[in-house]
PDB file of C-alpha atoms in Angstrom:
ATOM      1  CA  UNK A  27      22.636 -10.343   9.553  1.00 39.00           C
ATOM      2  CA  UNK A  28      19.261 -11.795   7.948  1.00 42.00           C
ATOM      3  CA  UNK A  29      18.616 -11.152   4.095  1.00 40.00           C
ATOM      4  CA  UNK A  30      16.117  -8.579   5.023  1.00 41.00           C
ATOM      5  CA  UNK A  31      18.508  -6.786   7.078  1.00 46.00           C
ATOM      6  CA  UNK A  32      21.052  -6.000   4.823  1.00 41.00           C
ATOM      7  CA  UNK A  33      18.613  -4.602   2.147  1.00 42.00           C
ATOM      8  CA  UNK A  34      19.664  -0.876   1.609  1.00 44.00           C
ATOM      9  CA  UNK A  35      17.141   1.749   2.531  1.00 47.00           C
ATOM     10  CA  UNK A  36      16.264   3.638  -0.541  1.00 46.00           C
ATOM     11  CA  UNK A  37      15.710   7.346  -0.763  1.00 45.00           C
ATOM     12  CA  UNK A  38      12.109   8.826  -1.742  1.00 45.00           C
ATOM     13  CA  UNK A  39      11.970  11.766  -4.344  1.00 47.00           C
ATOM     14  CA  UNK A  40       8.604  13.769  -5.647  1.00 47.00           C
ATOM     15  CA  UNK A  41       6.827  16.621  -4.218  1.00 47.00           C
ATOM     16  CA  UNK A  42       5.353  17.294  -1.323  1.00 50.00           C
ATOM     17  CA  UNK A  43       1.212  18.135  -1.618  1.00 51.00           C
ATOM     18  CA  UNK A  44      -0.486  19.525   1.163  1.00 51.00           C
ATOM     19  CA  UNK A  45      -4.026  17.905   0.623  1.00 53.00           C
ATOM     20  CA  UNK A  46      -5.597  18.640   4.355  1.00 45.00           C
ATOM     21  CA  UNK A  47      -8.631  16.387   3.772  1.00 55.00           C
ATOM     22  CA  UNK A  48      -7.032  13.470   2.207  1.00 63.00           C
ATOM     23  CA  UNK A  49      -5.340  10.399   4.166  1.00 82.00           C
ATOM     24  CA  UNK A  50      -1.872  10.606   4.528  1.00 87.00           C
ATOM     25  CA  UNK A  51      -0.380   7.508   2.724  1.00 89.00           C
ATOM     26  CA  UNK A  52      -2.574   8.745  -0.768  1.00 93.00           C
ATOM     27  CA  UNK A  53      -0.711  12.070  -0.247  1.00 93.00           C
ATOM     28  CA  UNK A  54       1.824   9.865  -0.079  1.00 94.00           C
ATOM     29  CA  UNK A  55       1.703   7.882  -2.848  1.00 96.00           C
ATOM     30  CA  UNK A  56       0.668  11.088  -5.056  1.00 95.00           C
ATOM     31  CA  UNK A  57       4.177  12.234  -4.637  1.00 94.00           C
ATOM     32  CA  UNK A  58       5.844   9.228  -5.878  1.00 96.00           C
ATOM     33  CA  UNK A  59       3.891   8.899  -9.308  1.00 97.00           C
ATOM     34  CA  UNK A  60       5.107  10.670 -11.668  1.00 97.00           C
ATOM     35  CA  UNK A  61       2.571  13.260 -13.978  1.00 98.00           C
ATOM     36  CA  UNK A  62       1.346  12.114 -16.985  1.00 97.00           C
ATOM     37  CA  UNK A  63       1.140   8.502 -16.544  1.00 98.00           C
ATOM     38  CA  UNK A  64      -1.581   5.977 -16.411  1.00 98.00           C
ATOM     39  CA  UNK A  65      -2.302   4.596 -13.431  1.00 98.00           C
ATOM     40  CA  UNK A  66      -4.900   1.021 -12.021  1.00 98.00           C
ATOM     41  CA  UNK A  67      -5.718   2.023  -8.660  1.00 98.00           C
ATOM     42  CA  UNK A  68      -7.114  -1.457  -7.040  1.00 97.00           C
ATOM     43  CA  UNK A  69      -9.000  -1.475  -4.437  1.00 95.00           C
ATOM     44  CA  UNK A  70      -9.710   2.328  -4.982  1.00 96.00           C
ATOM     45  CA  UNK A  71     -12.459   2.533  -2.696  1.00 94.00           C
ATOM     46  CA  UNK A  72     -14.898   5.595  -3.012  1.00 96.00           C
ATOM     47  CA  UNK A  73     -11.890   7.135  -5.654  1.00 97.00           C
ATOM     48  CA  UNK A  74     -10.404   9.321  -3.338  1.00 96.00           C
ATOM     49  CA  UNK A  75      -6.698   8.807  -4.990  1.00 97.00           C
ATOM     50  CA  UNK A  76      -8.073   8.270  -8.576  1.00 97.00           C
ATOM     51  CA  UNK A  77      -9.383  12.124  -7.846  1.00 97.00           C
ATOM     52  CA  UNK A  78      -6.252  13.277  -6.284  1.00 96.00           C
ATOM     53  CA  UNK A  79      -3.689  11.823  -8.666  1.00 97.00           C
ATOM     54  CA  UNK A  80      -5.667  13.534 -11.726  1.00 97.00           C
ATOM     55  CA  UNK A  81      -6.161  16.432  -9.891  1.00 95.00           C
ATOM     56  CA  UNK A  82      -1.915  16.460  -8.729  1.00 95.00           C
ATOM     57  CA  UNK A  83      -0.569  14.855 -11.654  1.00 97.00           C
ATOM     58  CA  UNK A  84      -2.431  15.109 -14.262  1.00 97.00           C
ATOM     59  CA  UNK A  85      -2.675  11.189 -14.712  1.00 98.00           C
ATOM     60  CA  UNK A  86      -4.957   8.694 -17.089  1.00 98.00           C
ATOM     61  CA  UNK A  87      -6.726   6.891 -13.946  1.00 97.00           C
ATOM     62  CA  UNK A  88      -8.455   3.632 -14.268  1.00 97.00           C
ATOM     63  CA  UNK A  89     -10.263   2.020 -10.970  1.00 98.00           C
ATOM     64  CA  UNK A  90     -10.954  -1.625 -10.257  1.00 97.00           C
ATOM     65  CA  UNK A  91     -13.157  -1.375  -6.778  1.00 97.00           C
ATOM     66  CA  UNK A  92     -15.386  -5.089  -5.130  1.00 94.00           C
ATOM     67  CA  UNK A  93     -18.281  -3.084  -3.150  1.00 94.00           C
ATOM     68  CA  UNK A  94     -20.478  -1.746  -5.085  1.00 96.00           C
ATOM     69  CA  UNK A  95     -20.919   1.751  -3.200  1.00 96.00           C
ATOM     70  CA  UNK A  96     -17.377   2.019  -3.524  1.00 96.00           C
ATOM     71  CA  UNK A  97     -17.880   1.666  -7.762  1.00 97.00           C
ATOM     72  CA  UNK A  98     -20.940   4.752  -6.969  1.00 97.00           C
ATOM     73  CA  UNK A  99     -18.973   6.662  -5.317  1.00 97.00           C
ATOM     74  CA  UNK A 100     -16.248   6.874  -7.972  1.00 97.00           C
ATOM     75  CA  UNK A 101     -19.268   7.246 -11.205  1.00 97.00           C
ATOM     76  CA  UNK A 102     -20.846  10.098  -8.434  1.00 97.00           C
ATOM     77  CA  UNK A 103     -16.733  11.465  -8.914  1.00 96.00           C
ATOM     78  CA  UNK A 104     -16.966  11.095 -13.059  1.00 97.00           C
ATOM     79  CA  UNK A 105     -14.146   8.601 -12.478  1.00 97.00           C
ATOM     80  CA  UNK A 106     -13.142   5.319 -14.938  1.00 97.00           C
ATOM     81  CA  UNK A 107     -14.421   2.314 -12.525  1.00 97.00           C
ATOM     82  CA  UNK A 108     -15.180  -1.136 -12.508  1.00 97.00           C
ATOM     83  CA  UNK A 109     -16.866  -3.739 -10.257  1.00 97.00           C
ATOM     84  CA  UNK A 110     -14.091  -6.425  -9.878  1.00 96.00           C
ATOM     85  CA  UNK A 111     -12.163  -8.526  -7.281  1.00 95.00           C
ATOM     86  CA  UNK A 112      -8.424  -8.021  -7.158  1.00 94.00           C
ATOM     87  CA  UNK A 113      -7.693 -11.989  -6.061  1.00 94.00           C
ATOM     88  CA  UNK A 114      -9.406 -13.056  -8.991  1.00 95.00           C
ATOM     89  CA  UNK A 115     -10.090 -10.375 -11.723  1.00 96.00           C
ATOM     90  CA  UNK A 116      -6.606  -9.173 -11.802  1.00 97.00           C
ATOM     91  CA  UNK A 117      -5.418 -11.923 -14.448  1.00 95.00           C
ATOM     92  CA  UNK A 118      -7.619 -10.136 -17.557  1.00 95.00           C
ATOM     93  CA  UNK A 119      -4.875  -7.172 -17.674  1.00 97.00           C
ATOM     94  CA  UNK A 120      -2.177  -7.852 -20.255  1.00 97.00           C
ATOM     95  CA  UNK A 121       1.173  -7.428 -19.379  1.00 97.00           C
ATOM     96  CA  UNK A 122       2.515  -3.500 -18.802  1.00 97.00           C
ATOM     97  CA  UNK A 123      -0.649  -2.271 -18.823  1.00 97.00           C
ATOM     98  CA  UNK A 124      -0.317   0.418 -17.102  1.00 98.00           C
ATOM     99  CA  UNK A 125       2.596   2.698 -15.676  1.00 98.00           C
ATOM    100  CA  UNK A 126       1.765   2.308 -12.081  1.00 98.00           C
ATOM    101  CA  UNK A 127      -0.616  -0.625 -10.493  1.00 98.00           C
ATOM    102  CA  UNK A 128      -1.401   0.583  -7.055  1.00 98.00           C
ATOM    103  CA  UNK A 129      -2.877  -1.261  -3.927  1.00 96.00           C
ATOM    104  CA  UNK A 130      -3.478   0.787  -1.317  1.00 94.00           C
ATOM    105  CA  UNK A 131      -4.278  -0.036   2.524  1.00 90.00           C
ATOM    106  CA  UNK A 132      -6.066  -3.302   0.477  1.00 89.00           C
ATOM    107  CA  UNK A 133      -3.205  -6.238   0.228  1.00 92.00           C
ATOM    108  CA  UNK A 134      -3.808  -7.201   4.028  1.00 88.00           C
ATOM    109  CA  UNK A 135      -7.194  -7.679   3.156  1.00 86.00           C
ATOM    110  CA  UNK A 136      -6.984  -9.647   0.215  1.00 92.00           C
ATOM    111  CA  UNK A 137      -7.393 -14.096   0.026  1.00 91.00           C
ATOM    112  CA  UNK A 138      -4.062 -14.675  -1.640  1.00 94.00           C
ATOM    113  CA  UNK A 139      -1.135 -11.325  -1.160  1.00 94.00           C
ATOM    114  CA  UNK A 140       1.254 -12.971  -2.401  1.00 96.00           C
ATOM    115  CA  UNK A 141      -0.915 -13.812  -5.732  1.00 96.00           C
ATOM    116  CA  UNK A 142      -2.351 -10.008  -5.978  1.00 96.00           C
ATOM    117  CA  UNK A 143       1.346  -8.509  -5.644  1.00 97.00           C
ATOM    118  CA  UNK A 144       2.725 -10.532  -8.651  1.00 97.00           C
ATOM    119  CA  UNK A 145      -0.212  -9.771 -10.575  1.00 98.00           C
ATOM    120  CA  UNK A 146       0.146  -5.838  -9.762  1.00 98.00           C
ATOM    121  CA  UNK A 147       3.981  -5.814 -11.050  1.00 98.00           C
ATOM    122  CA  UNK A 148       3.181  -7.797 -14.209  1.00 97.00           C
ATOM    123  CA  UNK A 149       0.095  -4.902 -14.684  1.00 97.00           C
ATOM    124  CA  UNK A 150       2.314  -2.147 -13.902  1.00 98.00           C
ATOM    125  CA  UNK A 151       5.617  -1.545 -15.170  1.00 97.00           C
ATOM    126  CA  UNK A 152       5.991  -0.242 -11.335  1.00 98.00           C
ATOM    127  CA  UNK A 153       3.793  -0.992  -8.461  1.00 98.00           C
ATOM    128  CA  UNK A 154       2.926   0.893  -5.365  1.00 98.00           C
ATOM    129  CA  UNK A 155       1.661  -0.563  -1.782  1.00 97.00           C
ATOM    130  CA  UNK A 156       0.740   1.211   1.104  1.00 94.00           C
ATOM    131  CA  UNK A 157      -0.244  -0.824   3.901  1.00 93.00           C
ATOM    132  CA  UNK A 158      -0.466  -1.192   8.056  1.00 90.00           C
ATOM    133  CA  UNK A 159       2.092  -2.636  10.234  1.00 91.00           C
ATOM    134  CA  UNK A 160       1.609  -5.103  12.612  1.00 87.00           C
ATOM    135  CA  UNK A 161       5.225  -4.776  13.510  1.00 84.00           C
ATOM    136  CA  UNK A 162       4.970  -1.216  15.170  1.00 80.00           C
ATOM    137  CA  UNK A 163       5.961  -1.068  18.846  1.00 73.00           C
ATOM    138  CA  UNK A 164       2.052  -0.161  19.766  1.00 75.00           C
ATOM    139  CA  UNK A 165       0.441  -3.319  18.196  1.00 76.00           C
ATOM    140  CA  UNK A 166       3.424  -5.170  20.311  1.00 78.00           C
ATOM    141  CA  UNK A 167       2.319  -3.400  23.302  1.00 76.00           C
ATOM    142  CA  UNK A 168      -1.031  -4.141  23.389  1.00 73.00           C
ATOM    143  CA  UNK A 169      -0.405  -8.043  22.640  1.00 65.00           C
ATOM    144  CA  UNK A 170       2.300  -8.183  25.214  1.00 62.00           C
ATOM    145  CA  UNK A 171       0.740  -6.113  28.246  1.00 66.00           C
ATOM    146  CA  UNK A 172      -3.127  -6.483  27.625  1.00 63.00           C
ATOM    147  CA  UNK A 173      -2.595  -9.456  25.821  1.00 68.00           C
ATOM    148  CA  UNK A 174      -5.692  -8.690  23.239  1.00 59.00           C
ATOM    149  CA  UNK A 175      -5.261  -8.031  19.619  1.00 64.00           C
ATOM    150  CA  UNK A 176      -4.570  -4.201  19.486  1.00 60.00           C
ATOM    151  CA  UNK A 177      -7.036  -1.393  17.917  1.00 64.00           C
ATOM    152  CA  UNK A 178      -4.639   1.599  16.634  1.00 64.00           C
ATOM    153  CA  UNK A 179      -5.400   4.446  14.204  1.00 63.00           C
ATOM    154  CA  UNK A 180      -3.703   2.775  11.275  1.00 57.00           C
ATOM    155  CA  UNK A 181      -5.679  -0.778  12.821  1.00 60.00           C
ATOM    156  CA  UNK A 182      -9.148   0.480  13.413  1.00 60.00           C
ATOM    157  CA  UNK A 183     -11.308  -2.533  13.555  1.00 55.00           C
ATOM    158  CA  UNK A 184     -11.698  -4.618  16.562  1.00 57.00           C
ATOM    159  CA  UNK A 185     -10.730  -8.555  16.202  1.00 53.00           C
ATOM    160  CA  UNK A 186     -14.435  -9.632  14.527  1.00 57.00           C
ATOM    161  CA  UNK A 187     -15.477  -7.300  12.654  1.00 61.00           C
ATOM    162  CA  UNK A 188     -12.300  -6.270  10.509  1.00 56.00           C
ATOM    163  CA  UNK A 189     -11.464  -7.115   6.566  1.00 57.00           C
ATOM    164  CA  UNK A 190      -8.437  -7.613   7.159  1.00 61.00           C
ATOM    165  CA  UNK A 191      -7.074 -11.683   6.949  1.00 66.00           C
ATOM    166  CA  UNK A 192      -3.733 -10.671   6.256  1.00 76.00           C
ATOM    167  CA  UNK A 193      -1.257  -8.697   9.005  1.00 82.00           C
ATOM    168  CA  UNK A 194       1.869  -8.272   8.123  1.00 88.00           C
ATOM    169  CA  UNK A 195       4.747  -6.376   8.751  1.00 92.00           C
ATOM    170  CA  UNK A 196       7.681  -3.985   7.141  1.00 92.00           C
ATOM    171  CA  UNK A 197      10.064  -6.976   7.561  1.00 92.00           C
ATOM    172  CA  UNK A 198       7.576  -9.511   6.066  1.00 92.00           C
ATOM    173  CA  UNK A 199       6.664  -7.279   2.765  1.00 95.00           C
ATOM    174  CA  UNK A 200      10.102  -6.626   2.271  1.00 94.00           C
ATOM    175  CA  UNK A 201      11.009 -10.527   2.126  1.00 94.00           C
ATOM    176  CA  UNK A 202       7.851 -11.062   0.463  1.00 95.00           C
ATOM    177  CA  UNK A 203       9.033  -8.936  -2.296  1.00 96.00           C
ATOM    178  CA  UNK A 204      12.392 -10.582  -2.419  1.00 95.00           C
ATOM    179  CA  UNK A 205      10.472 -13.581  -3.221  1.00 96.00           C
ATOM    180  CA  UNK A 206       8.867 -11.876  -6.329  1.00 96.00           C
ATOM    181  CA  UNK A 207      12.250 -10.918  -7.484  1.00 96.00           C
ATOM    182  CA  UNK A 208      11.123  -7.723  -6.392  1.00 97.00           C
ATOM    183  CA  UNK A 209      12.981  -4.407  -6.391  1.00 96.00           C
ATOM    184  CA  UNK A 210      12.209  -1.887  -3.834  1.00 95.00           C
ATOM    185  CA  UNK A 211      12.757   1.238  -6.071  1.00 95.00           C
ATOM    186  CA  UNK A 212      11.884   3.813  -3.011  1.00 93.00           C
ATOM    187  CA  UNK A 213       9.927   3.436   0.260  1.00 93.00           C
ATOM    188  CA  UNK A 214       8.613   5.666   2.993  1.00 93.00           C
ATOM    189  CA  UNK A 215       7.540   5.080   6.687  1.00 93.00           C
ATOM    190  CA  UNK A 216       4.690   7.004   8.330  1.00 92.00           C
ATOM    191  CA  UNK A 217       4.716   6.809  12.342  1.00 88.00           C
ATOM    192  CA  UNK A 218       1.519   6.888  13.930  1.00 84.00           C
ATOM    193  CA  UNK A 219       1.031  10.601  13.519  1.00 84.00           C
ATOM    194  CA  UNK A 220       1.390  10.379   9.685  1.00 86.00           C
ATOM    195  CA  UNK A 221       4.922  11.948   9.489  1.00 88.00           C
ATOM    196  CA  UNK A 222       7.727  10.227   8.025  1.00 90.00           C
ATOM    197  CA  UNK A 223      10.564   8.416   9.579  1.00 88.00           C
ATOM    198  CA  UNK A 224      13.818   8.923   9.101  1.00 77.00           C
ATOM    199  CA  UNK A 225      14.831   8.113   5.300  1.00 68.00           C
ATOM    200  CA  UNK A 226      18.133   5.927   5.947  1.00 72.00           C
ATOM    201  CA  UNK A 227      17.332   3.881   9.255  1.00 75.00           C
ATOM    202  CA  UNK A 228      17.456   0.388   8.899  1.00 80.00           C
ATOM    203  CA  UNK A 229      14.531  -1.735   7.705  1.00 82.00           C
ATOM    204  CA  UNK A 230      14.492  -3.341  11.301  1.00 84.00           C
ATOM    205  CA  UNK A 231      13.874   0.344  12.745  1.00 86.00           C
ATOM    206  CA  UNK A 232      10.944   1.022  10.392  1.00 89.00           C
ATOM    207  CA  UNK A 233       9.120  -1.763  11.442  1.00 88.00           C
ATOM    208  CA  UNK A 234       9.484  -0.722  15.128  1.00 90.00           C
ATOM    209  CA  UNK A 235       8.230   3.076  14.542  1.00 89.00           C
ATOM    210  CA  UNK A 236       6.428   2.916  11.426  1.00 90.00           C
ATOM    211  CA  UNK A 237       2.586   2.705  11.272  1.00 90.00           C
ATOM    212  CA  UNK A 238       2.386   2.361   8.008  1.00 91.00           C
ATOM    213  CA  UNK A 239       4.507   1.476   5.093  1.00 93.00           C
ATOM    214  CA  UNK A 240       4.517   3.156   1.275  1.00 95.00           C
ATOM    215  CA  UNK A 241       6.162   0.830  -0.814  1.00 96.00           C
ATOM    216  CA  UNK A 242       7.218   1.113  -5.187  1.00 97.00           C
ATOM    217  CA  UNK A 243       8.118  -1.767  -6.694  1.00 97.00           C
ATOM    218  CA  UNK A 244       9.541  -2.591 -10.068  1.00 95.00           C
ATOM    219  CA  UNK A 245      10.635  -6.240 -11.401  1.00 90.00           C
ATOM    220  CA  UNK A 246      14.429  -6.630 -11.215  1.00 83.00           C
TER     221      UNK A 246
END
């Protein structure tokens, strides 16, 4: 059995929040913080989940976002924003910042993961990745029996044309975080139609069936 094996599934508390127009890994990932805190959404994009997790849970957001339409689109929200790069701005937060440092559907795009994760839990006392997986059993379809690189719902971009540099899968992020003395504190699984997978199915399972991955980390 292979370190990554005999990790124990962990459970998933919070609330469930039916927000019909947001994406399904923010609804996510708005269950699992808890209310009150204050929260660096990297990566945030046009501040979808800034809005949500004030909105939900009443947090202290803070955004960190490259493009600069996405940094508009949050000011056009009346959200906290800055332009910055998460490989290399990252290393200006003192330690603890924040309560949660989140990274959402961004790590796979990023130069250096591995970098940007240990940076997000020394910001955050816990941090929390979503991200796609290469490992589900349609992206090994389409490589086996077409034999091109696959274009899924949760993989949208054709070969040249996506951001993402980085694929990875359930199995890899797990050892990754072992690596970062990582703990995985809870975790869910979406399969391709955004509903959970089973809670206490081995890791090996998940990265079979699950589309996407919701990860919170905390140092050991």
């Amino acid at each position: 059995m292979s370190a990554v094996e005999s990790l124990p599934v962990p459970t998933t508390p919070g609330v469930a929040f039916e927000d019909a127009g947001a994406r399904v890994d923010l609804r996510i990932i708005a269950e699992l913080v808890e209310p009150g805190t204050r929260v660096l959404d990297i990566g945030c994009g046009d501040g979808s989940l800034m809005e949500l997790l004030q909105a939900r849970r009443g947090v202290d957001a803070r955004g960190i976002e490259l493009s600069q339409p996405g940094v508009n689109a949050c000011v056009r929200r009346g959200l906290s924003v800055i332009q910055g790069d998460a490989d290399r701005d990252l290393v200006h937060y003192p330690d603890a910042a924040f309560d949660y440092a989140i990274l959402s559907q961004t790590i796979q795009a990023t130069d250096n993961p591995k970098l940007v994760l240990g940076e997000l839990l020394r910001i955050g006392r816990r941090a929390v990745v979503s991200f796609p997986n290469f490992g589900h059993w349609s992206v090994r379809s389409s490589l086996f029996f077409k034999g091109r690189m696959p274009v899924t719902k949760s993989l949208s971009y054709s070969w040249y044309d996506t951001p993402n540099i980085h694929f990875c899968t359930i199995r890899d992020f797990v050892e990754l975080t072992r690596e970062l003395g990582a703990e995985v504190e809870s975790a869910v699984a979406l399969n391709s139609a955004g509903e959970r997978i089973g809670m206490r199915l081995p890791w090996a399972v998940w990265n079979l069936l699950g589309a996407q991955g919701v990860f919170v980390l905390r140092r050991r």
